[in-house]
Amino acid sequence: MAHKSASPDQAAGRTSYGWALVVDDHPLFCDALELTLKSVAEFTAVKTADCLEKALTLLQGAEPPSLVILDLNLPDVNGLDGLIRLKRQTEKTPVIIVSSMTDNAIISGAIVAGAAGFVPKHSPRAVFKEAIDCIERGEVYEPAGYVESSTSSQRDETVSRLSSLTNQQARILELICEGKLNKQIAFDLTIAETTVKAHVTAIMRKLGVQSRTQAVLVAQYARFESVLPSAE
């Protein structure tokens, strides 16, 4: 199996020390992952969260975890949104996606969005150890059978652009998607309207678009329907 070189933030954080975070809304699977992590690496603790907001709350003000295990299908996120938001808050922590959806397009999108690895949800314990060892070597773990598609370049470029937004820019884009005007966004975020305008300009530049409507359309690429292959 081929492995790609990881970026510095993906390679940072040794999984044999510190604590790990499991984000999954199925209690039994959370328990199984907790036992798996404790058996394959020496974590000081393994914490769990059943939704993204709880995970982000656990991360606030805490020492960054050595590893995060994230399910893409959570009750409070849609598609790759959760991974992108998680990476913004804890960018130096490697994140392994664990999912029952193993289409090549989803795996590719997750890696472009910053995942350090992708493990199919029902993999044996040995696969998790292999993934963790791979990440500690500074590589990105790709599951057996994954084949990178040359046709996904435009989609992956879009995901990469979305991942480049700062936390504030991402929040403003969310509010734009809700149909709010600059004045309303300024009120919601308690910032000056001129600051909002500057952020909107930066957002459009990063996304390579010319209008707010186009920015909203690009934002939809972080959802599952954009990374799943279209039916033919």
XYZ file of N, CA, C and O in Angstrom, residues 2-116:
460
model
N 0.517 2.169 -0.877
C 1.305 3.397 -0.982
C 0.845 4.405 0.051
O -0.328 4.506 0.367
N 1.787 5.171 0.585
C 1.469 6.230 1.538
C 2.046 7.540 1.027
O 3.122 7.576 0.442
N 1.338 8.613 1.266
C 1.817 9.931 0.857
C 2.520 10.602 2.011
O 2.249 10.317 3.173
N 3.399 11.524 1.685
C 4.051 12.314 2.727
C 3.039 13.254 3.343
O 2.245 13.872 2.646
N 3.048 13.351 4.657
C 2.106 14.228 5.357
C 2.682 15.621 5.472
O 3.882 15.833 5.406
N 1.798 16.589 5.654
C 2.230 17.951 5.923
C 2.732 18.015 7.353
O 2.425 17.147 8.162
N 3.510 19.046 7.723
C 4.055 19.132 9.078
C 2.992 19.075 10.164
O 3.200 18.468 11.200
N 1.827 19.699 9.924
C 0.811 19.687 10.971
C 0.185 18.322 11.121
O -0.280 17.955 12.186
N 0.185 17.504 10.056
C -0.335 16.162 10.163
C 0.653 15.251 10.884
O 0.276 14.304 11.569
N 1.950 15.525 10.722
C 2.956 14.671 11.328
C 3.221 15.029 12.779
O 3.824 14.263 13.520
N 2.790 16.218 13.211
C 3.050 16.673 14.576
C 2.230 15.866 15.570
O 1.188 15.328 15.257
N 2.717 15.795 16.800
C 1.973 15.108 17.850
C 2.224 13.623 17.806
O 1.833 12.941 16.869
N 2.894 13.069 18.805
C 3.180 11.652 18.819
C 2.022 10.921 19.470
O 1.555 11.269 20.538
N 1.552 9.860 18.807
C 0.385 9.162 19.291
C 0.682 8.225 20.448
O -0.216 7.620 20.995
N 1.942 8.077 20.835
C 2.260 7.210 21.966
C 2.247 7.985 23.274
O 2.489 7.417 24.326
N 1.974 9.285 23.219
C 1.914 10.101 24.417
C 0.697 11.017 24.358
O 0.111 11.214 23.307
N 0.341 11.611 25.498
C -0.776 12.534 25.514
C -2.113 11.813 25.455
O -2.209 10.602 25.650
N -3.160 12.584 25.159
C -4.494 12.003 25.145
C -5.073 11.958 23.746
O -4.589 12.639 22.840
N -6.079 11.128 23.586
C -6.737 10.980 22.287
C -8.217 11.321 22.434
O -8.801 11.186 23.508
N -8.813 11.760 21.338
C -10.224 12.117 21.325
C -10.945 11.316 20.241
O -10.507 11.285 19.093
N -12.042 10.671 20.630
C -12.880 9.928 19.694
C -14.194 10.676 19.528
O -14.882 10.960 20.515
N -14.559 11.012 18.291
C -15.798 11.743 18.013
C -16.695 10.850 17.157
O -16.468 10.665 15.963
N -17.704 10.276 17.806
C -18.628 9.362 17.131
C -19.925 9.325 17.923
O -19.891 9.335 19.156
N -21.054 9.283 17.247
C -22.335 9.342 17.951
C -22.927 7.977 18.287
O -24.060 7.889 18.764
N -22.159 6.903 18.060
C -22.618 5.565 18.431
C -21.855 5.114 19.681
O -20.651 4.841 19.603
N -22.507 5.024 20.843
C -21.823 4.705 22.104
C -21.003 3.418 22.063
O -19.872 3.387 22.551
N -21.559 2.366 21.473
C -20.838 1.091 21.441
C -19.570 1.196 20.605
O -18.525 0.647 20.967
N -19.651 1.921 19.484
C -18.469 2.073 18.647
C -17.440 2.955 19.330
O -16.232 2.726 19.216
N -17.915 3.970 20.059
C -17.003 4.811 20.839
C -16.232 3.962 21.842
O -15.014 4.098 21.994
N -16.953 3.090 22.542
C -16.312 2.216 23.526
C -15.291 1.302 22.861
O -14.187 1.092 23.383
N -15.668 0.758 21.705
C -14.759 -0.143 20.989
C -13.508 0.593 20.535
O -12.387 0.066 20.636
N -13.670 1.825 20.048
C -12.517 2.615 19.612
C -11.624 2.977 20.794
O -10.399 2.987 20.679
N -12.247 3.288 21.926
C -11.466 3.614 23.122
C -10.590 2.438 23.527
O -9.393 2.595 23.801
N -11.157 1.237 23.524
C -10.388 0.035 23.865
C -9.299 -0.232 22.822
O -8.180 -0.625 23.165
N -9.642 -0.003 21.566
C -8.662 -0.225 20.495
C -7.468 0.706 20.644
O -6.313 0.270 20.559
N -7.730 1.993 20.882
C -6.641 2.958 21.008
C -5.750 2.637 22.210
O -4.529 2.761 22.138
N -6.371 2.235 23.308
C -5.589 1.906 24.499
C -4.728 0.665 24.281
O -3.679 0.509 24.918
N -5.153 -0.197 23.372
C -4.404 -1.433 23.140
C -3.269 -1.268 22.134
O -2.308 -2.040 22.159
N -3.380 -0.280 21.251
C -2.370 -0.141 20.196
C -1.411 1.020 20.427
O -0.406 1.149 19.722
N -1.702 1.910 21.398
C -0.812 3.037 21.685
C -0.975 3.447 23.144
O -2.022 3.222 23.751
N 0.070 4.045 23.697
C 0.075 4.373 25.121
C -0.431 5.789 25.370
O 0.325 6.699 25.683
N -1.735 5.959 25.263
C -2.340 7.263 25.543
C -2.553 7.426 27.047
O -2.893 6.469 27.744
N -2.384 8.634 27.528
C -2.643 8.894 28.946
C -4.136 8.847 29.243
O -4.548 8.529 30.355
N -4.963 9.177 28.234
C -6.409 9.127 28.389
C -7.046 9.120 27.005
O -6.451 9.588 26.037
N -8.251 8.571 26.932
C -9.037 8.616 25.707
C -10.395 9.208 26.059
O -11.147 8.633 26.842
N -10.702 10.384 25.505
C -11.980 11.041 25.758
C -12.885 10.857 24.546
O -12.409 10.648 23.428
N -14.187 10.933 24.772
C -15.143 10.739 23.684
C -16.138 11.887 23.621
O -16.413 12.549 24.610
N -16.680 12.106 22.428
C -17.724 13.112 22.211
C -18.672 12.559 21.162
O -18.237 11.932 20.191
N -19.992 12.787 21.344
C -20.964 12.229 20.414
C -21.419 13.214 19.352
O -22.312 12.922 18.562
N -20.809 14.401 19.325
C -21.101 15.364 18.266
C -19.925 16.329 18.152
O -19.066 16.385 19.041
N -19.898 17.077 17.074
C -18.760 17.966 16.837
C -18.688 19.079 17.873
O -17.604 19.419 18.341
N -19.834 19.665 18.233
C -19.808 20.774 19.185
C -19.219 20.345 20.526
O -18.468 21.111 21.145
N -19.539 19.147 20.988
C -18.969 18.659 22.241
C -17.461 18.455 22.096
O -16.697 18.726 23.024
N -17.055 17.988 20.931
C -15.622 17.795 20.683
C -14.892 19.135 20.716
O -13.825 19.258 21.341
N -15.450 20.138 20.057
C -14.819 21.458 20.035
C -14.769 22.066 21.433
O -13.801 22.746 21.792
N -15.804 21.801 22.248
C -15.816 22.286 23.625
C -14.714 21.626 24.443
O -14.020 22.284 25.241
N -14.523 20.323 24.258
C -13.457 19.607 24.966
C -12.078 20.159 24.604
O -11.171 20.183 25.434
N -11.934 20.606 23.377
C -10.638 21.081 22.897
C -10.315 22.503 23.357
O -9.145 22.889 23.396
N -11.329 23.272 23.701
C -11.114 24.664 24.086
C -10.310 24.747 25.384
O -10.692 24.196 26.404
N -9.179 25.437 25.318
C -8.350 25.654 26.491
C -7.609 24.437 26.988
O -6.908 24.499 27.999
N -7.732 23.325 26.294
C -7.056 22.096 26.719
C -5.753 21.911 25.956
O -5.556 22.479 24.878
N -4.860 21.119 26.536
C -3.655 20.722 25.804
C -4.092 19.955 24.564
O -4.941 19.065 24.640
N -3.563 20.286 23.390
C -4.005 19.602 22.174
C -3.819 18.090 22.285
O -2.809 17.617 22.824
N -4.789 17.317 21.829
C -4.640 15.853 21.877
C -3.564 15.379 20.915
O -3.171 16.097 19.991
N -3.079 14.171 21.151
C -2.095 13.586 20.247
C -2.747 13.014 18.999
O -2.105 12.857 17.959
N -4.040 12.692 19.116
C -4.745 12.080 17.985
C -6.242 12.313 18.140
O -6.769 12.303 19.249
N -6.915 12.522 17.009
C -8.375 12.595 16.991
C -8.893 11.550 16.013
O -8.389 11.422 14.892
N -9.889 10.777 16.463
C -10.597 9.843 15.587
C -11.960 10.459 15.320
O -12.714 10.753 16.249
N -12.309 10.671 14.056
C -13.530 11.399 13.708
C -14.389 10.624 12.719
O -13.911 10.180 11.670
N -15.668 10.472 13.081
C -16.654 9.920 12.151
C -17.209 11.075 11.324
O -17.529 12.140 11.869
N -17.345 10.904 10.017
C -17.859 11.972 9.172
C -19.352 12.190 9.364
O -19.857 13.293 9.188
N -20.074 11.127 9.729
C -21.528 11.197 9.818
C -21.962 11.480 11.249
O -22.243 10.580 12.030
N -22.011 12.762 11.602
C -22.395 13.190 12.943
C -23.708 13.979 12.876
O -24.028 14.547 11.840
N -24.464 14.036 13.980
C -25.770 14.701 13.942
C -25.711 16.208 13.708
O -26.689 16.787 13.241
N -24.577 16.844 14.017
C -24.518 18.308 13.905
C -23.570 18.806 12.824
O -23.179 19.971 12.826
N -23.178 17.937 11.902
C -22.340 18.377 10.787
C -22.833 17.726 9.503
O -23.572 16.742 9.531
N -22.408 18.259 8.395
C -22.791 17.731 7.100
C -21.548 17.558 6.246
O -20.880 18.518 5.896
N -21.206 16.320 5.941
C -20.067 16.043 5.080
C -18.728 16.376 5.713
O -18.478 16.070 6.875
N -17.889 17.054 4.928
C -16.538 17.359 5.382
C -16.471 18.597 6.271
O -15.402 18.964 6.740
N -17.621 19.226 6.515
C -17.644 20.414 7.377
C -16.975 20.150 8.723
O -16.202 20.962 9.228
N -17.311 19.001 9.327
C -16.788 18.683 10.658
C -15.281 18.586 10.677
O -14.619 19.126 11.572
N -14.723 17.900 9.685
C -13.268 17.765 9.601
C -12.606 19.117 9.406
O -11.602 19.428 10.072
N -13.149 19.929 8.523
C -12.559 21.239 8.246
C -12.576 22.112 9.501
O -11.593 22.766 9.844
N -13.705 22.117 10.226
C -13.808 22.913 11.451
C -12.878 22.385 12.540
O -12.246 23.167 13.267
N -12.787 21.077 12.650
C -11.917 20.479 13.663
C -10.455 20.811 13.390
O -9.697 21.149 14.303
N -10.045 20.748 12.128
C -8.657 21.051 11.779
C -8.328 22.517 12.030
O -7.195 22.846 12.376
N -9.312 23.399 11.894
C -9.049 24.806 12.175
C -8.766 25.022 13.658
O -7.972 25.880 14.021
N -9.436 24.262 14.510
C -9.258 24.465 15.953
C -8.020 23.766 16.484
O -7.392 24.238 17.425
N -7.655 22.630 15.903
C -6.507 21.881 16.409
C -5.664 21.419 15.232
O -5.526 20.231 14.969
N -5.087 22.407 14.532
C -4.438 22.137 13.248
C -3.202 21.258 13.345
O -2.823 20.595 12.385
N -2.540 21.209 14.502
C -1.321 20.413 14.619
C -1.589 18.976 15.055
O -0.666 18.173 15.162
N -2.838 18.644 15.323
C -3.196 17.295 15.750
C -3.627 16.459 14.552
O -4.495 16.878 13.786
N -3.039 15.286 14.368
C -3.480 14.418 13.269
C -4.890 13.904 13.522
O -5.244 13.549 14.649
N -5.693 13.883 12.469
C -7.072 13.396 12.551
C -7.228 12.191 11.628
O -6.917 12.266 10.436
N -7.691 11.084 12.193
C -7.995 9.900 11.401
C -9.502 9.835 11.212
O -10.256 9.852 12.182
N -9.938 9.778 9.963
C -11.358 9.598 9.672
C -11.691 8.117 9.748
O -10.998 7.275 9.170
N -12.741 7.797 10.495
C -13.245 6.425 10.563
C -14.676 6.466 10.054
O -15.535 7.103 10.660
N -14.942 5.805 8.942
C -16.251 5.922 8.327
C -16.649 4.636 7.621
O -15.795 3.881 7.156
N -17.970 4.409 7.548
C -18.483 3.265 6.795
C -18.579 3.603 5.310
O -18.777 2.721 4.478
N -18.447 4.886 4.978
C -18.458 5.322 3.577
C -17.017 5.346 3.066
O -16.218 6.171 3.505
N -16.714 4.443 2.171
C -15.312 4.275 1.755
C -15.116 4.486 0.259
O -14.192 3.931 -0.327
N -15.979 5.276 -0.339
C -15.797 5.613 -1.747
C -14.500 6.392 -1.921
O -14.135 7.209 -1.078
N -13.809 6.163 -3.028
C -12.545 6.849 -3.286
C -12.677 8.365 -3.227
O -11.779 9.067 -2.755
N -13.822 8.892 -3.707
C -14.014 10.347 -3.721
C -14.083 10.902 -2.305
O -13.576 11.985 -2.021
N -14.711 10.171 -1.396
C -14.813 10.616 -0.009
C -13.444 10.575 0.658
O -13.049 11.494 1.381
N -12.710 9.488 0.422
C -11.368 9.370 0.998
C -10.479 10.497 0.496
O -9.777 11.164 1.266
N -10.519 10.751 -0.805
C -9.709 11.817 -1.398
C -10.075 13.174 -0.815
O -9.206 13.967 -0.433
N -11.384 13.449 -0.706
C -11.819 14.725 -0.157
C -11.382 14.915 1.280
O -10.975 16.006 1.683
N -11.443 13.828 2.077
C -11.037 13.907 3.481
C -9.552 14.214 3.608
O -9.138 15.023 4.449
N -8.740 13.584 2.781
C -7.296 13.810 2.842
C -6.956 15.238 2.414
O -6.137 15.919 3.042
N -7.611 15.717 1.374
C -7.390 17.094 0.933
C -7.800 18.080 2.019
O -7.164 19.121 2.220
N -8.868 17.757 2.762
C -9.361 18.638 3.815
C -8.507 18.591 5.074
O -8.757 19.336 6.015
N -7.489 17.719 5.097
C -6.556 17.724 6.217
C -6.473 16.465 7.037
O -5.737 16.407 8.028
N -7.220 15.420 6.664
C -7.142 14.168 7.417
C -5.761 13.541 7.268
O -5.171 13.557 6.191
N -5.247 12.987 8.370
C -3.951 12.318 8.334
C -4.093 10.858 7.955
O -3.103 10.169 7.712
